[in-house]
Amino acid sequence: MSDQPLGTACDVTVIGGGLAGKAASLHLARAGLKVICIEPDESHRQRVGESLDWSSPELLRELGFPMDEVVAAQIGTWKKHVILKMREGAPEDYVPVPWLGRAPFRIELRTLHVDRSRLDEELLKRVIESGVTIVRDKVLRIEREGDQISSVHTESGKQFSSPWYIDASGYAASLVGRAFKLPAVHNGPAKVAMWSYFPVSDPIEGTTLYMEPRPSEYLDWVWEIPINPGVVSVGYITTGAALKVKREKGISVSDIFRSQLQRFSRFEPLLKESATTAPNVTAFRCRVFRKVAGPNWLIAGEAASMVDPITANGVTAALRHASEASRLILRHFKRGRLPLLSRFSYSTRVRYVARFFNSGIENIVFQPPVRNRIGIRHSGTAYISPAWTMNLVYARIRPDGILSTLFLGSLLWMIRASEWALYRFCKLFSQPAEC
């Protein structure tokens, strides 16, 4: 790592050193390009995205992290199912059906939970070893020439210029989106996540979701994710409006977090044995930009789309964007400009996938009508089944060109239309159901 003089040039400037930024930098550097990755001090980064969906392992393998090695190094643990628990009733297990693992599909039925601090640390080592220059600074301004980026300016007064740019600056920054005033599509209300870590002696090979759905209220939920054999990540997600009401009553964030965990017997011994410090807190709203590619720039990761955490698609999205954005730059590097069809295809895939996950979870699970009508367990099945199907299709066809992108988009549109029709039907003819 080294300081860079004013006017530093390279082949690709990557803004942001989170998961998407590091993955894109690694792909590009391994292909022989000179890459500069600009990222503020990582001590300030809040790492989220510990429960991975079934598409992430192949993307991690491409970066040099096969599942068996991740587990052996205790960077992660096996995630073989998702468990839904409520205060009353038997738990519900969601697992990929066995026939998906057999011919002709041969889908890997396992996935992972990961210790994001460890994973990010190991990925950073490989990024540096590949020759990427890491600059500890903060990009404040993007300089444009029409619809192209000409340079970026940092907090310390440095300027970086290159033929190509990837914005992986994260949800809160979304620098290119702001600079070009890109329109965005939002799903659901603003939300807040708070989480902490607890030592355990009996982690299970699955992500557990704890819920207590109320017929007239938007769903909040608690997660438990075993990130390594002796530690679980435990978090609570609620709407910003609900949190504001409690805060205005003088209730601290720590007390809110603790009271939510106390609703479920599983956390009683953890709370007694561990002194709960103030939880990590982050606010977000699910959204995706309608356009995430320009003549010499692409947006990746949460800077492009914020996917609801309950979908477990955030890490997949970051790695998928990084892989596809890097491939586009390598393909058109000598040309110096992305063709219109390539920009359209990349933007379409990012937008359609994000809207598929966000609108699906919003209509089928979070909002009351469907879960009141068919119950939260059946709502989970109604959401998870098409989500697994979509990931299967994406992994098999690996959409890249315009035809495969339009095929994927048509499939996602049909699923979303079906979910919307179910939502409207349940809203018109609502009646409570047993959970």
Coordinates of C-alpha atoms in Angstrom, one line a residue:
M1 CA 0.0 0.0 0.0
S2 CA 1.3 3.5 -0.8
D3 CA 0.3 7.0 -1.1
Q4 CA -0.5 8.1 -4.7
P5 CA 0.5 11.5 -6.2
L6 CA -2.0 13.8 -7.8
G7 CA -3.1 12.6 -11.2
T8 CA -2.4 8.9 -10.6
A9 CA -3.5 6.8 -13.6
C10 CA -4.3 3.1 -13.9
D11 CA -6.4 0.8 -16.0
V12 CA -9.4 0.5 -13.6
T13 CA -10.3 2.6 -10.5
V14 CA -12.5 0.7 -8.1
I15 CA -14.3 2.9 -5.6
G16 CA -14.9 1.0 -2.4
G17 CA -13.1 -2.0 -0.9
G18 CA -16.0 -4.0 0.5
L19 CA -16.8 -7.5 -0.8
A20 CA -17.9 -6.3 -4.3
G21 CA -14.9 -3.9 -4.6
K22 CA -12.3 -6.5 -3.6
A23 CA -13.8 -9.2 -5.7
A24 CA -13.9 -7.0 -8.8
S25 CA -10.3 -5.8 -8.1
L26 CA -9.1 -9.4 -7.8
H27 CA -10.8 -10.5 -11.1
L28 CA -9.3 -7.6 -13.0
A29 CA -5.8 -7.9 -11.5
R30 CA -5.6 -11.6 -12.2
A31 CA -6.4 -10.8 -15.9
G32 CA -3.4 -8.5 -16.0
L33 CA -4.9 -5.0 -15.5
K34 CA -3.5 -2.3 -13.3
V35 CA -6.1 -1.7 -10.6
I36 CA -6.4 0.9 -7.8
C37 CA -9.0 0.3 -5.1
I38 CA -9.8 3.3 -3.0
E39 CA -11.3 2.5 0.4
P40 CA -11.4 4.3 3.8
D41 CA -10.0 2.7 6.9
E42 CA -11.7 -0.7 7.1
S43 CA -11.9 -0.4 10.9
H44 CA -15.1 1.7 10.3
R45 CA -16.8 -0.9 8.0
Q46 CA -19.8 -2.7 9.4
R47 CA -19.7 -6.2 7.9
V48 CA -23.1 -7.7 7.2
G49 CA -24.1 -10.7 5.0
E50 CA -23.1 -13.8 6.9
S51 CA -25.8 -16.3 5.8
L52 CA -25.2 -17.1 2.1
D53 CA -27.7 -18.4 -0.5
W54 CA -27.1 -21.4 -2.7
S55 CA -25.5 -19.4 -5.5
S56 CA -22.6 -17.9 -3.4
P57 CA -20.3 -21.0 -3.2
E58 CA -19.5 -21.1 -6.9
L59 CA -18.8 -17.4 -6.9
L60 CA -16.5 -17.8 -3.9
R61 CA -14.8 -20.7 -5.5
E62 CA -13.9 -18.5 -8.5
L63 CA -12.1 -16.2 -6.1
G64 CA -10.2 -19.1 -4.6
F65 CA -12.4 -20.0 -1.7
P66 CA -13.9 -23.5 -2.1
M67 CA -16.4 -24.4 0.5
D68 CA -14.4 -27.3 2.2
E69 CA -11.4 -25.0 2.7
V70 CA -13.6 -22.2 4.1
V71 CA -15.0 -24.6 6.7
A72 CA -11.6 -26.2 7.4
A73 CA -10.1 -22.7 8.0
Q74 CA -13.1 -21.8 10.3
I75 CA -13.8 -18.9 8.1
G76 CA -17.4 -20.3 7.8
T77 CA -19.7 -23.1 8.7
W78 CA -22.1 -25.3 6.8
K79 CA -25.6 -24.0 6.0
K80 CA -27.7 -27.0 5.0
H81 CA -31.1 -25.5 5.7
V82 CA -33.1 -22.5 6.9
I83 CA -35.1 -23.0 10.1
L84 CA -38.2 -20.9 11.0
K85 CA -39.1 -20.8 14.7
M86 CA -41.9 -19.1 16.4
R87 CA -42.8 -18.9 20.1
E88 CA -45.3 -21.6 19.7
G89 CA -45.5 -24.6 17.4
A90 CA -42.9 -26.9 15.8
P91 CA -40.1 -25.3 13.8
E92 CA -40.2 -25.4 10.0
D93 CA -37.2 -26.5 7.9
Y94 CA -36.6 -25.2 4.4
V95 CA -34.1 -27.4 2.5
P96 CA -33.4 -27.8 -1.2
V97 CA -35.2 -30.8 -2.5
P98 CA -32.8 -33.8 -3.0
W99 CA -33.5 -34.3 -6.7
L100 CA -31.8 -31.0 -7.5
G101 CA -28.5 -32.6 -6.6
R102 CA -29.0 -35.4 -9.1
A103 CA -28.7 -35.4 -12.9
P104 CA -29.4 -33.4 -15.0
F105 CA -29.3 -30.5 -12.5
R106 CA -26.4 -31.5 -10.2
I107 CA -26.9 -28.5 -8.0
E108 CA -24.7 -28.2 -4.9
L109 CA -27.3 -28.5 -2.1
R110 CA -24.9 -27.1 0.6
T111 CA -24.0 -23.5 1.2
L112 CA -22.3 -21.5 3.9
H113 CA -22.4 -19.1 6.8
V114 CA -19.3 -17.0 6.9
D115 CA -17.4 -14.9 9.4
R116 CA -17.3 -11.7 7.3
S117 CA -14.3 -10.2 9.2
R118 CA -12.2 -13.3 8.5
L119 CA -13.4 -13.7 4.9
D120 CA -12.8 -10.0 4.1
E121 CA -9.3 -10.2 5.7
E122 CA -8.4 -13.3 3.6
L123 CA -9.8 -11.8 0.4
L124 CA -7.8 -8.5 1.0
K125 CA -4.6 -10.5 1.3
R126 CA -5.3 -12.1 -2.1
V127 CA -6.2 -8.8 -3.6
I128 CA -2.8 -7.3 -2.5
E129 CA -0.9 -10.3 -3.6
S130 CA -2.5 -10.0 -7.0
G131 CA -0.9 -6.5 -7.4
V132 CA -3.9 -4.3 -6.7
T133 CA -2.9 -0.9 -5.1
I134 CA -5.0 -0.2 -2.0
V135 CA -5.4 3.4 -1.2
R136 CA -6.8 4.3 2.2
D137 CA -8.8 7.4 1.4
K138 CA -12.4 8.4 0.8
V139 CA -13.8 9.4 -2.6
L140 CA -15.7 12.7 -2.2
R141 CA -16.4 13.8 -5.8
I142 CA -16.7 12.3 -9.3
E143 CA -15.7 14.4 -12.2
R144 CA -17.7 13.9 -15.4
E145 CA -17.4 14.6 -19.1
G146 CA -20.9 14.1 -20.3
D147 CA -22.0 10.5 -19.5
Q148 CA -18.4 9.4 -18.8
I149 CA -16.3 9.6 -15.7
S150 CA -13.0 11.3 -16.2
S151 CA -11.6 11.2 -12.6
V152 CA -12.4 10.9 -8.9
H153 CA -11.3 13.2 -6.1
T154 CA -10.6 12.1 -2.6
E155 CA -10.8 13.6 0.9
S156 CA -7.0 14.0 1.1
G157 CA -7.0 16.1 -2.1
K158 CA -5.7 13.3 -4.5
Q159 CA -7.1 12.8 -8.0
F160 CA -7.3 9.4 -9.7
S161 CA -8.0 8.9 -13.4
S162 CA -8.4 5.8 -15.5
P163 CA -10.2 4.5 -18.6
W164 CA -12.6 2.5 -16.5
Y165 CA -14.4 2.8 -13.2
I166 CA -16.3 0.4 -10.9
D167 CA -18.4 2.0 -8.1
A168 CA -18.6 -0.4 -5.2
S169 CA -18.9 2.3 -2.6
G170 CA -21.8 0.7 -0.7
Y171 CA -25.4 1.5 0.0
A172 CA -24.8 4.7 2.0
A173 CA -22.5 6.3 -0.5
S174 CA -23.7 5.1 -4.0
L175 CA -21.3 7.7 -5.5
V176 CA -22.0 7.2 -9.2
G177 CA -25.8 7.0 -8.6
R178 CA -25.7 10.3 -6.8
A179 CA -23.3 12.0 -9.3
F180 CA -25.5 11.0 -12.3
K181 CA -28.8 11.4 -10.4
L182 CA -29.8 7.9 -11.4
P183 CA -33.5 7.0 -10.7
A184 CA -34.1 4.2 -8.2
V185 CA -36.9 1.8 -7.4
H186 CA -37.6 1.3 -3.7
N187 CA -39.4 -1.6 -2.0
G188 CA -40.7 -1.5 1.5
P189 CA -40.1 0.9 4.3
A190 CA -36.8 2.1 5.8
K191 CA -35.5 -0.5 8.2
V192 CA -32.9 -0.8 10.9
A193 CA -30.7 -3.8 11.7
M194 CA -29.0 -4.3 15.0
W195 CA -26.8 -7.3 15.8
S196 CA -24.2 -8.7 18.2
Y197 CA -22.1 -11.9 18.7
F198 CA -22.4 -14.6 21.3
P199 CA -20.2 -17.6 22.2
V200 CA -21.9 -20.9 21.9
S201 CA -21.0 -24.6 22.3
D202 CA -23.8 -26.1 20.2
P203 CA -24.2 -24.3 16.8
I204 CA -26.3 -26.0 14.2
E205 CA -25.8 -26.3 10.4
G206 CA -28.4 -23.8 9.4
T207 CA -29.7 -20.3 9.7
T208 CA -32.5 -19.9 12.1
L209 CA -35.1 -17.1 11.8
Y210 CA -37.3 -16.2 14.8
M211 CA -40.6 -14.6 14.2
E212 CA -43.8 -13.7 16.0
P213 CA -46.1 -12.4 13.2
R214 CA -49.0 -10.2 14.2
P215 CA -52.0 -10.1 11.9
S216 CA -52.1 -6.3 11.4
E217 CA -48.4 -5.5 11.5
Y218 CA -45.4 -5.4 9.3
L219 CA -43.1 -8.4 10.1
D220 CA -40.0 -7.9 12.2
W221 CA -37.6 -10.8 12.8
V222 CA -34.5 -12.1 14.6
W223 CA -31.7 -14.1 13.0
E224 CA -29.2 -16.6 14.4
I225 CA -26.2 -17.4 12.2
P226 CA -23.3 -19.7 13.3
I227 CA -20.4 -17.8 11.7
N228 CA -17.8 -20.2 13.2
P229 CA -17.9 -23.3 15.4
G230 CA -18.0 -21.2 18.6
V231 CA -19.7 -18.0 17.7
V232 CA -23.2 -17.0 16.5
S233 CA -24.3 -13.8 15.0
V234 CA -27.7 -12.7 16.4
G235 CA -29.6 -9.8 14.9
Y236 CA -32.9 -8.0 14.9
I237 CA -34.5 -6.2 12.0
T238 CA -37.5 -3.8 12.3
T239 CA -38.8 -0.8 10.5
G240 CA -37.4 2.6 11.1
A241 CA -40.8 3.9 12.1
A242 CA -41.3 1.2 14.7
L243 CA -37.8 1.9 16.2
K244 CA -38.5 5.6 16.3
V245 CA -41.6 5.1 18.4
K246 CA -39.6 3.2 21.0
R247 CA -36.7 5.6 21.0
E248 CA -39.1 8.5 21.5
K249 CA -40.2 6.7 24.7
G250 CA -36.6 6.8 26.0
I251 CA -35.8 3.2 25.3
S252 CA -32.2 2.7 24.4
V253 CA -31.1 0.6 21.3
S254 CA -29.4 -1.9 23.6
D255 CA -32.7 -2.4 25.6
I256 CA -34.7 -2.7 22.4
F257 CA -32.3 -5.4 21.2
R258 CA -32.3 -7.3 24.4
S259 CA -36.1 -7.2 24.8
Q260 CA -36.6 -8.6 21.3
L261 CA -34.3 -11.5 22.0
Q262 CA -36.0 -12.2 25.3
R263 CA -39.2 -13.1 23.5
F264 CA -37.6 -16.4 22.5
S265 CA -36.4 -18.9 25.0
R266 CA -33.3 -19.9 22.9
F267 CA -31.6 -16.6 23.8
E268 CA -32.2 -16.6 27.6
P269 CA -29.0 -18.5 28.4
L270 CA -27.0 -16.5 25.9
L271 CA -28.1 -13.3 27.4
K272 CA -27.4 -14.5 31.0
E273 CA -23.9 -15.9 30.1
S274 CA -22.8 -12.9 28.0
A275 CA -22.6 -9.3 28.8
T276 CA -24.4 -7.7 25.9
T277 CA -22.5 -4.6 24.7
A278 CA -24.2 -2.0 22.5
P279 CA -25.2 -3.8 19.3
N280 CA -23.9 -2.9 15.8
V281 CA -26.6 -0.8 14.1
T282 CA -27.2 0.1 10.4
A283 CA -30.2 1.6 8.6
F284 CA -31.2 0.8 5.0
R285 CA -34.0 0.7 2.5
C286 CA -34.3 -1.9 -0.2
R287 CA -33.7 -0.3 -3.6
V288 CA -32.1 -0.7 -7.0
F289 CA -31.0 1.9 -9.5
R290 CA -32.7 1.6 -12.9
K291 CA -29.3 2.1 -14.6
V292 CA -26.1 0.8 -13.3
A293 CA -23.7 1.0 -16.3
G294 CA -22.4 3.8 -18.5
P295 CA -19.8 4.1 -21.3
N296 CA -16.8 3.6 -18.9
W297 CA -18.4 2.8 -15.6
L298 CA -20.4 0.1 -13.8
I299 CA -21.9 0.0 -10.3
A300 CA -21.7 -3.2 -8.2
G301 CA -22.8 -4.5 -4.9
E302 CA -25.0 -2.5 -2.5
A303 CA -24.1 0.7 -4.4
A304 CA -26.1 -0.8 -7.3
S305 CA -28.8 -2.7 -5.3
M306 CA -29.8 -3.1 -1.7
V307 CA -31.4 -6.6 -1.3
D308 CA -33.3 -7.4 1.8
P309 CA -31.1 -9.3 4.3
I310 CA -33.7 -12.0 4.9
T311 CA -33.3 -13.2 1.3
A312 CA -29.6 -14.1 1.9
N313 CA -28.8 -12.7 -1.6
G314 CA -26.6 -9.8 -0.6
V315 CA -23.3 -11.6 -0.9
T316 CA -24.4 -13.4 -4.1
A317 CA -25.3 -10.0 -5.6
A318 CA -22.0 -8.4 -4.7
L319 CA -19.9 -11.3 -6.0
R320 CA -22.1 -11.7 -9.1
H321 CA -21.9 -8.0 -10.0
A322 CA -18.2 -8.0 -9.5
S323 CA -17.7 -11.0 -11.8
E324 CA -20.0 -9.7 -14.5
A325 CA -18.7 -6.1 -14.4
S326 CA -15.1 -7.3 -14.5
R327 CA -15.9 -9.6 -17.5
L328 CA -17.5 -6.7 -19.4
I329 CA -14.4 -4.4 -18.8
L330 CA -12.0 -7.1 -20.0
R331 CA -14.1 -7.9 -23.0
H332 CA -14.3 -4.2 -24.1
F333 CA -11.1 -2.9 -22.6
K334 CA -9.3 -2.2 -25.9
R335 CA -12.5 -0.6 -27.3
G336 CA -12.5 1.8 -24.3
R337 CA -16.3 2.0 -24.2
L338 CA -19.1 -0.3 -23.2
P339 CA -21.6 -0.9 -26.1
L340 CA -25.2 0.1 -25.5
L341 CA -26.5 -3.5 -25.5
S342 CA -23.9 -4.5 -22.9
R343 CA -24.9 -1.6 -20.6
F344 CA -28.6 -2.4 -21.1
S345 CA -28.0 -6.1 -20.4
Y346 CA -26.0 -5.6 -17.2
S347 CA -28.5 -2.9 -15.9
T348 CA -31.4 -5.2 -16.7
R349 CA -30.0 -8.2 -14.8
V350 CA -29.1 -6.2 -11.7
R351 CA -32.5 -4.4 -11.7
Y352 CA -34.7 -7.5 -12.4
V353 CA -33.0 -9.7 -9.8
A354 CA -33.1 -7.1 -7.1
R355 CA -36.7 -6.3 -7.7
F356 CA -37.5 -10.0 -7.8
F357 CA -36.1 -10.6 -4.4
N358 CA -37.3 -7.4 -2.8
S359 CA -40.8 -7.3 -4.2
G360 CA -41.3 -11.0 -3.5
I361 CA -40.3 -10.9 0.1
E362 CA -42.3 -7.7 0.6
N363 CA -45.6 -9.0 -0.8
I364 CA -45.4 -12.6 0.3
V365 CA -43.8 -12.4 3.8
F366 CA -43.5 -8.9 5.2
Q367 CA -46.9 -7.5 4.4
P368 CA -49.8 -9.1 6.3
P369 CA -52.3 -10.1 3.5
V370 CA -50.6 -13.3 2.2
R371 CA -49.3 -14.6 5.5
N372 CA -52.7 -13.9 7.2
R373 CA -54.4 -15.9 4.5
I374 CA -52.1 -18.9 4.1
G375 CA -49.9 -18.7 7.2
I376 CA -46.3 -17.7 7.7
R377 CA -45.0 -21.2 7.0
H378 CA -46.7 -21.5 3.6
S379 CA -45.7 -17.9 2.9
G380 CA -42.1 -18.9 3.4
T381 CA -42.5 -21.8 1.0
A382 CA -44.3 -19.5 -1.6
Y383 CA -41.3 -17.2 -1.5
I384 CA -38.4 -19.6 -1.2
S385 CA -39.5 -22.0 -3.9
P386 CA -39.3 -19.5 -6.8
A387 CA -36.2 -17.9 -5.2
W388 CA -34.3 -21.3 -5.4
T389 CA -35.7 -21.8 -8.9
M390 CA -34.4 -18.4 -10.0
N391 CA -30.9 -19.1 -8.7
L392 CA -30.9 -22.5 -10.4
V393 CA -31.8 -20.8 -13.7
Y394 CA -29.2 -18.1 -13.3
A395 CA -26.4 -20.5 -12.4
R396 CA -27.3 -22.7 -15.4
I397 CA -27.7 -20.2 -18.2
R398 CA -25.2 -17.6 -16.8
P399 CA -26.9 -14.8 -18.6
D400 CA -24.5 -12.5 -20.4
G401 CA -25.8 -11.3 -23.7
I402 CA -29.1 -9.7 -24.6
L403 CA -31.0 -12.9 -25.4
S404 CA -30.2 -14.7 -22.2
T405 CA -30.8 -11.6 -20.2
L406 CA -34.3 -11.1 -21.8
F407 CA -35.1 -14.8 -21.1
L408 CA -34.1 -14.4 -17.4
G409 CA -36.1 -11.1 -17.3
S410 CA -39.2 -12.8 -18.7
L411 CA -39.0 -15.6 -16.2
L412 CA -38.6 -13.2 -13.3
W413 CA -41.4 -11.0 -14.6
M414 CA -43.8 -14.0 -14.7
I415 CA -42.9 -15.0 -11.2
R416 CA -43.3 -11.5 -9.9
A417 CA -46.7 -11.2 -11.7
S418 CA -47.8 -14.4 -10.0
E419 CA -46.7 -13.2 -6.6
W420 CA -48.5 -9.8 -7.1
A421 CA -51.7 -11.7 -8.1
L422 CA -51.5 -13.8 -4.9
Y423 CA -50.9 -10.6 -2.9
R424 CA -53.9 -8.8 -4.5
F425 CA -56.2 -11.9 -4.0
C426 CA -55.2 -12.2 -0.4
K427 CA -55.7 -8.5 0.2
L428 CA -59.2 -8.5 -1.3
F429 CA -60.3 -11.7 0.4
S430 CA -58.2 -11.5 3.6
Q431 CA -58.9 -13.9 6.5
P432 CA -56.6 -15.0 9.3
A433 CA -54.8 -18.3 9.0
E434 CA -53.0 -20.5 11.5
C435 CA -49.3 -19.9 11.4

